[in-house]
Tab-separated table of C-alpha atoms in Angstrom:
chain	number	residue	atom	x	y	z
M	194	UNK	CA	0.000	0.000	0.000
M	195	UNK	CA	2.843	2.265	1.105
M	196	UNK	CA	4.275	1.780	-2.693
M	197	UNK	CA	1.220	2.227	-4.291
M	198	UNK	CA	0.889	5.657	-2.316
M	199	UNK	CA	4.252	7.015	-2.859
M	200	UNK	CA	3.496	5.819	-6.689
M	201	UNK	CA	0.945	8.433	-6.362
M	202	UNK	CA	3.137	10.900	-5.469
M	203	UNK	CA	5.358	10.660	-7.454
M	204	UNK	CA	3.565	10.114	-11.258
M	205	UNK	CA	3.345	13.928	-9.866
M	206	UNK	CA	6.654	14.816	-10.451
M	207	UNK	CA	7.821	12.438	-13.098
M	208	UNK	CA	4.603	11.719	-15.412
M	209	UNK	CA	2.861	14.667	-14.941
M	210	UNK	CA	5.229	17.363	-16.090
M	211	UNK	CA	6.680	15.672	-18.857
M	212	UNK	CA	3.100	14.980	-20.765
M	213	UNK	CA	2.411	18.611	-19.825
M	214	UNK	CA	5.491	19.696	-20.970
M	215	UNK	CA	5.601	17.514	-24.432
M	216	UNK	CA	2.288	18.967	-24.894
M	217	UNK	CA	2.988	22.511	-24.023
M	218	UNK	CA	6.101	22.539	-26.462
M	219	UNK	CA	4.535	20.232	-29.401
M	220	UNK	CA	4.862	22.862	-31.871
M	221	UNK	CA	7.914	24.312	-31.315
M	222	UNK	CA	9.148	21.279	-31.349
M	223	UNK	CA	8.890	21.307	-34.998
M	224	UNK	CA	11.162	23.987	-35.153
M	225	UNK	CA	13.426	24.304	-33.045
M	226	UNK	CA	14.982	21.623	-30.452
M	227	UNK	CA	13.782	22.261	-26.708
M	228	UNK	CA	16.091	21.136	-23.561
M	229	UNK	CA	14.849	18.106	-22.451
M	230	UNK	CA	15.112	19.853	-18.813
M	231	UNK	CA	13.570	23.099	-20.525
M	232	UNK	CA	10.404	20.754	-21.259
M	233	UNK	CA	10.234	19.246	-18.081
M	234	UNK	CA	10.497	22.381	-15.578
M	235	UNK	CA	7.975	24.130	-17.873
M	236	UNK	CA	5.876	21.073	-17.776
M	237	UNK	CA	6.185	20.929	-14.059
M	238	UNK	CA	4.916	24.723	-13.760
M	239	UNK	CA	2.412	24.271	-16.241
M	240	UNK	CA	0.642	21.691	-14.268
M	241	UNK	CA	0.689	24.593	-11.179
M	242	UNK	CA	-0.878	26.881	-13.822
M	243	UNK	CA	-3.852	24.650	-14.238
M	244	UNK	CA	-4.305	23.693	-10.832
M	245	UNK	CA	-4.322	27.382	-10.079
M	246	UNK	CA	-6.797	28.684	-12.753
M	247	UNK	CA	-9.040	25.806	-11.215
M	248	UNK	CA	-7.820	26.935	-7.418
M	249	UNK	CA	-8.800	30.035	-7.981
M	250	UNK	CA	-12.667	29.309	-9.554
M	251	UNK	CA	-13.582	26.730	-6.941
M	252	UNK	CA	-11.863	29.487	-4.454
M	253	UNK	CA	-14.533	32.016	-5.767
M	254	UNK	CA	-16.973	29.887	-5.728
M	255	UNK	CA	-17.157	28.595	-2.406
M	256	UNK	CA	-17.032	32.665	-0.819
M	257	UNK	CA	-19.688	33.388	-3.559
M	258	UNK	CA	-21.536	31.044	-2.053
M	259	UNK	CA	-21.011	31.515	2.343
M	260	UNK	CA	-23.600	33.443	4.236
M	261	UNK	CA	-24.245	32.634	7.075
M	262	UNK	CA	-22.670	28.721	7.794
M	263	UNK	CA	-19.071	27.780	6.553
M	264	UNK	CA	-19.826	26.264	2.483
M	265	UNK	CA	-17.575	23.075	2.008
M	266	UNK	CA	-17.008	20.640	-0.711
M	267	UNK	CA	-14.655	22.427	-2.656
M	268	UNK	CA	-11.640	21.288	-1.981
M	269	UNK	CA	-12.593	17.446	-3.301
M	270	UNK	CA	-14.473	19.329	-6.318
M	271	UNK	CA	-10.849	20.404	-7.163
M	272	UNK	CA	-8.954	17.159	-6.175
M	273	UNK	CA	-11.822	15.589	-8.721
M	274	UNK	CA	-11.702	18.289	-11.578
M	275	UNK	CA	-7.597	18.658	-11.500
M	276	UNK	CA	-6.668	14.733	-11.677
M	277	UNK	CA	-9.460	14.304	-14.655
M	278	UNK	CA	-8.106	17.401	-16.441
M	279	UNK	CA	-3.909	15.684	-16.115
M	280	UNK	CA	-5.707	12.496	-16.600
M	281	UNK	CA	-6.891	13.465	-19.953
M	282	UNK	CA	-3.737	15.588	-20.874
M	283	UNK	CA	-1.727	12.009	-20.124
M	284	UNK	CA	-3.853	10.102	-22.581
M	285	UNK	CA	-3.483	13.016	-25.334
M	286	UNK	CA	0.374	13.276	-25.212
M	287	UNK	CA	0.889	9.108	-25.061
M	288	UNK	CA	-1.800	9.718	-28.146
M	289	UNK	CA	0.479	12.384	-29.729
M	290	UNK	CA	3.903	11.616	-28.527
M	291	UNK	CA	3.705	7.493	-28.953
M	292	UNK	CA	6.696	7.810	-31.171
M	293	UNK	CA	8.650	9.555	-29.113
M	294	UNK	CA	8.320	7.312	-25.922
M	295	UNK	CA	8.980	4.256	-27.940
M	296	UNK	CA	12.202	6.028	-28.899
M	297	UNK	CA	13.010	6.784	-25.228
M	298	UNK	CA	15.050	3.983	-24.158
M	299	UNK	CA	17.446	4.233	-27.400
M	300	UNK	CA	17.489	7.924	-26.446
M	301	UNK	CA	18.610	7.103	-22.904
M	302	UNK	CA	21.256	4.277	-23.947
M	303	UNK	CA	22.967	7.400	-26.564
M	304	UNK	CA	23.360	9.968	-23.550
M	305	UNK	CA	24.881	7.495	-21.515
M	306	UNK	CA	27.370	6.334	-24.047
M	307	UNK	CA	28.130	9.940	-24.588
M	308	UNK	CA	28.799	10.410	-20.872
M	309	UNK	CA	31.353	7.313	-20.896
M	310	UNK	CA	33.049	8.688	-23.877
M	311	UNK	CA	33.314	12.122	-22.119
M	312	UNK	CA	34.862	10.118	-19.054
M	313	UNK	CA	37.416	8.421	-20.803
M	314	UNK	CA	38.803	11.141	-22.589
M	315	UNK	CA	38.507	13.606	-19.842
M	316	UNK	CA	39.570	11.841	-16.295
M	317	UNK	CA	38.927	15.445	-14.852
M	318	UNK	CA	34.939	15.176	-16.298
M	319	UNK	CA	35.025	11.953	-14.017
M	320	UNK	CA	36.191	13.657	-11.121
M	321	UNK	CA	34.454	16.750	-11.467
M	322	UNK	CA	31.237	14.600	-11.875
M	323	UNK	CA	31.920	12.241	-8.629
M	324	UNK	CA	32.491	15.556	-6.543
M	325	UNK	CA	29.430	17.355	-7.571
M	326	UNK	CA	27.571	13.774	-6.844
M	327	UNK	CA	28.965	13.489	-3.492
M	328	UNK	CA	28.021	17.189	-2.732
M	329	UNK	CA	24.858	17.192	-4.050
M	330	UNK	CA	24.155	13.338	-1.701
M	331	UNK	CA	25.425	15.369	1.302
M	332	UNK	CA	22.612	17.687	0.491
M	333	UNK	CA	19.977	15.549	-0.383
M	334	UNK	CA	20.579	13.326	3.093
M	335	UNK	CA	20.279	16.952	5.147
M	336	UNK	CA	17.183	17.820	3.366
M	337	UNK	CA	15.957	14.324	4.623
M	338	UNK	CA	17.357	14.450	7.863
M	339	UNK	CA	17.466	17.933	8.769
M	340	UNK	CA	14.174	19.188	7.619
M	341	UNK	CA	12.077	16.382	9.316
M	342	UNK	CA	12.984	18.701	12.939
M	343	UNK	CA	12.908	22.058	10.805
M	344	UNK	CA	9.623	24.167	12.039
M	345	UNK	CA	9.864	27.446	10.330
M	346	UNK	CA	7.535	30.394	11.729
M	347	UNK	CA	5.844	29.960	7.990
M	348	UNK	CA	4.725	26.499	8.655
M	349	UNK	CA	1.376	27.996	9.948
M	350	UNK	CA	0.617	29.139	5.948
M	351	UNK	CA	1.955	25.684	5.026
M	352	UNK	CA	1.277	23.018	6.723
M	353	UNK	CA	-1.229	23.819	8.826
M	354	UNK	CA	-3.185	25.294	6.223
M	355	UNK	CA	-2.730	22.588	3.744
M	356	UNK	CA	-3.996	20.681	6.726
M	357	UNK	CA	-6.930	22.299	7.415
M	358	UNK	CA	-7.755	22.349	3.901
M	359	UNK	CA	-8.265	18.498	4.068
M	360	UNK	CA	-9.756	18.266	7.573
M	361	UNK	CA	-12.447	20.811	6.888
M	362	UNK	CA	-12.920	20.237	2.426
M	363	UNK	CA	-12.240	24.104	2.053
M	364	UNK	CA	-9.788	25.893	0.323
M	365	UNK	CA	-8.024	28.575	2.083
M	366	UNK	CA	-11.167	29.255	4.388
M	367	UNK	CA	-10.209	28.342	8.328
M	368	UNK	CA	-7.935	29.924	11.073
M	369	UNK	CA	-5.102	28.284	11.236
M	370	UNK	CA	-4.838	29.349	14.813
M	371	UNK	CA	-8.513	28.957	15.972
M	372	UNK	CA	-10.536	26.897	13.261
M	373	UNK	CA	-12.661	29.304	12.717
M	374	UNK	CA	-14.716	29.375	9.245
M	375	UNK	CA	-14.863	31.671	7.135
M	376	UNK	CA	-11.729	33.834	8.232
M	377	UNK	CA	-8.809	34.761	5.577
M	378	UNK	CA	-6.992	37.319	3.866
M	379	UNK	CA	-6.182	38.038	0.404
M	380	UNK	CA	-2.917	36.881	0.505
M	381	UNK	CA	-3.474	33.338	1.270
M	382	UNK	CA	-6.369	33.085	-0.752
M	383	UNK	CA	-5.185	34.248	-3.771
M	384	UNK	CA	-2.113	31.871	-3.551
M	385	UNK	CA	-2.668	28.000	-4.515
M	386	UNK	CA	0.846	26.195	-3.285
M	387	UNK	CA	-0.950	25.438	0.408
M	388	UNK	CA	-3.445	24.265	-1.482
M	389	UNK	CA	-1.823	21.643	-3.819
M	390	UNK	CA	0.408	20.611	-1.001
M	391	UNK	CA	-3.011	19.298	0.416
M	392	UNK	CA	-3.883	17.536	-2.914
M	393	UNK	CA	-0.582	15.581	-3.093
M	394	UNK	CA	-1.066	14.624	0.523
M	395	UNK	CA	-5.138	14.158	-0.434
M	396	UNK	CA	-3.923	11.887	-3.473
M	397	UNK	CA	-1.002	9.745	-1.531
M	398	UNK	CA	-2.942	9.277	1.935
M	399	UNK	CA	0.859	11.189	3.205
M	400	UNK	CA	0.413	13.214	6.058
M	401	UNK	CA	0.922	16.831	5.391
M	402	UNK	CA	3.735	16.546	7.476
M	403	UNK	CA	5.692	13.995	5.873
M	404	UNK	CA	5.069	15.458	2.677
M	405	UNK	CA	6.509	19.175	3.171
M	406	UNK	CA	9.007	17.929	5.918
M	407	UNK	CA	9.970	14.626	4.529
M	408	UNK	CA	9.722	14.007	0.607
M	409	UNK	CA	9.323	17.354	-0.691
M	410	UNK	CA	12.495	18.653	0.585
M	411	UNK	CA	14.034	15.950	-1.923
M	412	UNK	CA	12.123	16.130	-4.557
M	413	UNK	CA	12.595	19.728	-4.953
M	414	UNK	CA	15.762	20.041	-4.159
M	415	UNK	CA	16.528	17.335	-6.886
M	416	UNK	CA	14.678	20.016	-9.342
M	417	UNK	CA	16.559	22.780	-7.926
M	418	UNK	CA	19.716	21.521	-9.429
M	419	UNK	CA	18.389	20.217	-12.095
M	420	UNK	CA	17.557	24.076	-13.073
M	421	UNK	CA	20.938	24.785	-12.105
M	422	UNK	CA	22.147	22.281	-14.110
M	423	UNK	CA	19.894	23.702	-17.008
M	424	UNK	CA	21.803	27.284	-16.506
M	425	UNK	CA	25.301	25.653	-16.615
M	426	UNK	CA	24.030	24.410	-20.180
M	427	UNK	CA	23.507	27.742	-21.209
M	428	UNK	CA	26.237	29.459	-19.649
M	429	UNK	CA	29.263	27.014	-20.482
M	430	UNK	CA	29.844	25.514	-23.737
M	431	UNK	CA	32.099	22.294	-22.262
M	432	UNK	CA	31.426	19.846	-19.583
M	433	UNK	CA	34.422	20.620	-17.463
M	434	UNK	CA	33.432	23.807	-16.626
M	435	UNK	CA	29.940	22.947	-16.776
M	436	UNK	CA	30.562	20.945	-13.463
M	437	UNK	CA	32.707	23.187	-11.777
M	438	UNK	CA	30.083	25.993	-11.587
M	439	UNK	CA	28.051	23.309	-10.706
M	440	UNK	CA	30.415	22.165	-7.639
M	441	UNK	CA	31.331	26.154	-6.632
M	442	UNK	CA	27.434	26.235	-6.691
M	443	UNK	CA	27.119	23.408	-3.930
M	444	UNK	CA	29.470	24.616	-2.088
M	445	UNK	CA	28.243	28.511	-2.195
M	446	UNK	CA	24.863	26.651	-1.015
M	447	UNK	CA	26.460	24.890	1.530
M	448	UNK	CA	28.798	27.208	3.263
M	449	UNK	CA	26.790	30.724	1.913
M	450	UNK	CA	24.886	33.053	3.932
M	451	UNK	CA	22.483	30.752	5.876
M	452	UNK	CA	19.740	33.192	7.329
M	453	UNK	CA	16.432	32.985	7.934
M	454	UNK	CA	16.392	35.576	4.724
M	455	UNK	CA	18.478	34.274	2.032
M	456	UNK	CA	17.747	31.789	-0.367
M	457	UNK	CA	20.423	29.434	0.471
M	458	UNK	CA	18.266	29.423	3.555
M	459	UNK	CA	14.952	28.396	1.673
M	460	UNK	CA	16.686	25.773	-0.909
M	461	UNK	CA	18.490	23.755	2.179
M	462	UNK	CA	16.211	24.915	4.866
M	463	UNK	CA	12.329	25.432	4.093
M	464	UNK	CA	12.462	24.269	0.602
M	465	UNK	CA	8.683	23.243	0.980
M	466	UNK	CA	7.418	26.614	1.204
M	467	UNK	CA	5.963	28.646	-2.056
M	468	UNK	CA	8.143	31.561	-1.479
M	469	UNK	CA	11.521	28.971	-1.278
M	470	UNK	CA	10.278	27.219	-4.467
M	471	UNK	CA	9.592	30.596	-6.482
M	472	UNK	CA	13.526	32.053	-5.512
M	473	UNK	CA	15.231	28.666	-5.638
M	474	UNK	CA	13.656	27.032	-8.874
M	475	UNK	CA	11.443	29.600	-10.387
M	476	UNK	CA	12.613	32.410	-10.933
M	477	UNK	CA	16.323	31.597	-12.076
M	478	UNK	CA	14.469	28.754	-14.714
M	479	UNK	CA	12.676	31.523	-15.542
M	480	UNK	CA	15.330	34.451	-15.775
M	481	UNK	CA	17.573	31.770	-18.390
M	482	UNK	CA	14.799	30.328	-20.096
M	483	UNK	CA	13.328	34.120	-21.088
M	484	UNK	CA	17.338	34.725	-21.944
M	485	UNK	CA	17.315	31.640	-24.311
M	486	UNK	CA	14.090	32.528	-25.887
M	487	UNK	CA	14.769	36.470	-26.519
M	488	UNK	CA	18.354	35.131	-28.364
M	489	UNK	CA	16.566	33.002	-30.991
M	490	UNK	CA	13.679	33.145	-33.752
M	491	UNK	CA	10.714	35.325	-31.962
M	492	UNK	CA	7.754	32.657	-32.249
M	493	UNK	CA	4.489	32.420	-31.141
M	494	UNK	CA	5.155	28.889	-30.175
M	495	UNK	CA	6.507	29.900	-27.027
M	496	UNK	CA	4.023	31.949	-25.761
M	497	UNK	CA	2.088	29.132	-24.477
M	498	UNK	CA	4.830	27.709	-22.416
M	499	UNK	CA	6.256	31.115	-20.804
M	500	UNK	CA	2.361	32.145	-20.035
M	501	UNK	CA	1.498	28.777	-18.247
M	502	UNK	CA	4.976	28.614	-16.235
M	503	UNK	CA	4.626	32.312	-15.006
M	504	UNK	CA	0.964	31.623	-13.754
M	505	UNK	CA	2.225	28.705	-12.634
M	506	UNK	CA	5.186	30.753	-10.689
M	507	UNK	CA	2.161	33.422	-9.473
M	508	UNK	CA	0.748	30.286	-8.070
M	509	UNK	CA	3.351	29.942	-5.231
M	510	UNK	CA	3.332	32.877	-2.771
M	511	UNK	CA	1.652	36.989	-3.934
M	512	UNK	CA	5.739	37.535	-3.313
M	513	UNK	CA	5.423	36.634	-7.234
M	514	UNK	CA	3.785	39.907	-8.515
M	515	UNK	CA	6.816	41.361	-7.484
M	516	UNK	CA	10.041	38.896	-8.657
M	517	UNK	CA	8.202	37.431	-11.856
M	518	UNK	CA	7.420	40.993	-13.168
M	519	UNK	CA	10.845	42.481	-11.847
M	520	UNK	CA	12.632	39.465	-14.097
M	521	UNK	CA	10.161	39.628	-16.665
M	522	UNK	CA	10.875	43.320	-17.265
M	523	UNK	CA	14.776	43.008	-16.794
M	524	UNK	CA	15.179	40.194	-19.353
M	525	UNK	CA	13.376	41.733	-21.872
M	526	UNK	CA	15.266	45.502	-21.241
M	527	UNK	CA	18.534	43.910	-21.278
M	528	UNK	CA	17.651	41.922	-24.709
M	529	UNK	CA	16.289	45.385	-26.136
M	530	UNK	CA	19.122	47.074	-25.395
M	531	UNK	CA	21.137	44.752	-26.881
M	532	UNK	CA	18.876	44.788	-30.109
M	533	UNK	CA	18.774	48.952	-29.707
M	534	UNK	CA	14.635	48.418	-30.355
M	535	UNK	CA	12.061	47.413	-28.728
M	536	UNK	CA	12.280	43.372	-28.855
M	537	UNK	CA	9.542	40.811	-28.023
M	538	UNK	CA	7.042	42.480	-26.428
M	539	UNK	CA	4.890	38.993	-26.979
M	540	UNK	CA	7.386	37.190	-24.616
M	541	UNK	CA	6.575	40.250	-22.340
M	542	UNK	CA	3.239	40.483	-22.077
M	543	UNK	CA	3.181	36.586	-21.980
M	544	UNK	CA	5.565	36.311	-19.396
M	545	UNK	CA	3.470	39.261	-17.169
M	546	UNK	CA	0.601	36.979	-17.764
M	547	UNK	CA	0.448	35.431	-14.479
M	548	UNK	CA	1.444	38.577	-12.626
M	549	UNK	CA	-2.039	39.934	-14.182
M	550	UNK	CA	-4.068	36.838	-13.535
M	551	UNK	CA	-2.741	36.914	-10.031
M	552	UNK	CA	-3.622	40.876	-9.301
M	553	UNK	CA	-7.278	40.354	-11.082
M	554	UNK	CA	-7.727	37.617	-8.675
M	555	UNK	CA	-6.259	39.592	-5.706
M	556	UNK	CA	-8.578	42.568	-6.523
M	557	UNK	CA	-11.582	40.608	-7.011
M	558	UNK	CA	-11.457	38.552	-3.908
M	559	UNK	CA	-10.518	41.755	-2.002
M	560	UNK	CA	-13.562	43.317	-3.040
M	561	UNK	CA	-15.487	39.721	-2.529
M	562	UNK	CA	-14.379	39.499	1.140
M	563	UNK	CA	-15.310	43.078	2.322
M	564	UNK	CA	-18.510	42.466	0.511
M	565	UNK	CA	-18.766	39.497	3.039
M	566	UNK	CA	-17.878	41.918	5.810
M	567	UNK	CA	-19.761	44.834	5.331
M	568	UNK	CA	-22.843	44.219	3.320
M	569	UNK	CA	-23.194	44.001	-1.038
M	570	UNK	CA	-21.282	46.767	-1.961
M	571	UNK	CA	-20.020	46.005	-5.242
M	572	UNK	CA	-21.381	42.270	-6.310
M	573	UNK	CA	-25.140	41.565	-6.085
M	574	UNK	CA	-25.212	38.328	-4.187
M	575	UNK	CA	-27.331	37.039	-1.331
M	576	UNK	CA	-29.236	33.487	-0.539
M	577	UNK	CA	-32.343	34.339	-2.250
M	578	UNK	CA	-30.964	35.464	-5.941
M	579	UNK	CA	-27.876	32.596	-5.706
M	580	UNK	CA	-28.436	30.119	-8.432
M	581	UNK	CA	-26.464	27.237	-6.248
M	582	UNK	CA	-29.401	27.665	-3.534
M	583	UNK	CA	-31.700	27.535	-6.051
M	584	UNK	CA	-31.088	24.333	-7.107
M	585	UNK	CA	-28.711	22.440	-4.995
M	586	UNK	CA	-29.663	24.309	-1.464
């Protein structure tokens, strides 16, 4: 049962972003030749984007509908409605992409010969690559070991929220202090990572515990530097010093300024939490990729991709609106200047797309809860006009 569970969890972070991915880069595919890593962190993000746009309707939907007593069901509505929308999204990319997987395997055995080449004509690749290994086990055993006792003053928006999202079938809608429903604030409403934290632990039958202070630590931190990883690509041309950076990286991470405050703090220390994921794996996937894309053939087949990841990246924490539009904006300056003209404003307003989505959302809820508060100000809603009383009440 216990294999069948973390199977669960995992088809999350293997399965899932790769068919989103695939499917999110099918046509530029055609023309140009994505990162395999590329495809996979955008795939990974993508999958946040959807469970947010459907986060965010249920969300509105269940304050729409309190008046007097708490209104619950919506959290399973979304469990329901999220793993039938990736279900289908699997079966169309194994539809689309049959060819592909079938070619996997041979695809696999070629990088790995071209790996053992690499080592035996470099003996330095080999040692480089055992160093960086060893480093990166060191870390991956402290994430394990270390965060299982780590109880951030955060935890309260984490795991205790993503708890009482599954004790009480809300979303975002108790004190996490008290229990009482309905009591929020915009910020944690408008934000979905508590949320799907609860849906993994929901879909595994994990404890919310285990999963932020036990197997999410890993598994992200895995990502991390495989985003890293995906920068030394674009920053070094060989593999020697394409694992250096990768080793002075560790051991920056390591040994680097380990506050409460700094992000070597939130990749080894609270890696669970929305506002770790966005600086640690977000936002400097997001900085290259928007790099990568600016440098080649402008194409509306990207657009798709960089809109989904950065409402997927708004999904995390509102600390988004501010670090998604301040490296939106400085990617695409930097690449105008270098072109002396204005250059791809649709990779702009794409990549501000979840910055917007998120601030809609923000407003509207805003004006949704102090409706709640203070009387209809601003939306006409009570018992007697609601169509959900109507006909389910």
């Amino acid at each position: 049962m216990t294999l069948i569970r973390a199977i669960a969890f995992l088809l999350h972070f293997t399965l899932v972003p790769v068919a989103v991915g695939r499917l999110i880069t099918y046509k530029l595919r055609k023309t140009q030749d994505e990162s395999p890593i590329a495809t996979y962190v955008l795939g990974l993000f993508g999958a946040l984007g959807i469970f947010y746009i459907l986060c965010s309707i249920l969300v509105w939907h269940q304050y729409w509908n309190t008046f007097t007593e708490p209104f619950t069901g919506c959290f399973t509505a979304l469990c329901i409605a999220y793993s039938v929308v990736i279900a289908v999204l699997a079966i169309v990319w194994i539809k689309k992409d049959l060819a592909a997987i079938k070619k996997f395997p041979v695809y696999v055995r070629a990088k790995f010969a071209h790996c053992k080449v690499n080592f035996k004509n470099s003996k330095l690749i080999a040692v480089y690559a055992l160093i960086f290994v060893a480093l990166l086990v060191v870390q991956l055993y402290f994430a394990f070991a270390y965060e299982i006792n780590e109880w951030s003053y955060d935890d309260y928006d984490y795991v205790v929220n993503s708890q009482d999202t599954i004790t009480t079938d809300t979303i975002a809608y108790a004190n996490f202090i008290t229990g009482e429903m309905p009591y929020t604030s915009e910020k944690r409403v408008v934000t979905a990572w508590p949320t799907y934290i609860a849906y993994l632990a929901r879909v595994s039958s994990f404890e919310v515990t285990t999963v932020c202070h036990t197997i999410l630590p890993v598994i992200l931190l895995i990502i991390a530097y495989t985003v890293f990883c995906y920068i030394s690509l674009f920053l070094f041309k060989d593999d020697e010093n394409r694992l250096i950076f990768m080793i002075l990286l560790s051991m920056a991470n390591i040994f680097g300024l380990y506050s409460h405050y700094s992000v070597t703090f939130r990749l080894l220390g609270a890696i669970w939490q929305g506002k770790a994921v966005l600086c640690a794996i977000a936002v400097p996937f997001f900085m290259v990729y928007l790099f990568n894309a600016y440098s080649e053939k402008i194409t509306n087949s990207r657009l798709l991709g960089i809109a989904l990841f950065s409402l997927g990246s708004c999904s995390l924490t509102t600390m988004s609106a501010l670090l998604v539009t301040a490296t939106a904006v400085a990617v695409w300056l930097c690449m105008s200047i270098y072109n002396r003209k204005p250059w791809g404003i649709r990779y702009l307003v794409a990549s501000l797309f979840g910055v917007l989505y998120l601030l809609l959302f923000f407003m509207l809820m805003r004006a949704l809860l102090n409706d709640m508060k203070h009387g209809s100000n601003i939306f006409n809603r009570s018992r007697s006009t609601n169509w959900w009383y109507k006909w389910f009440g």
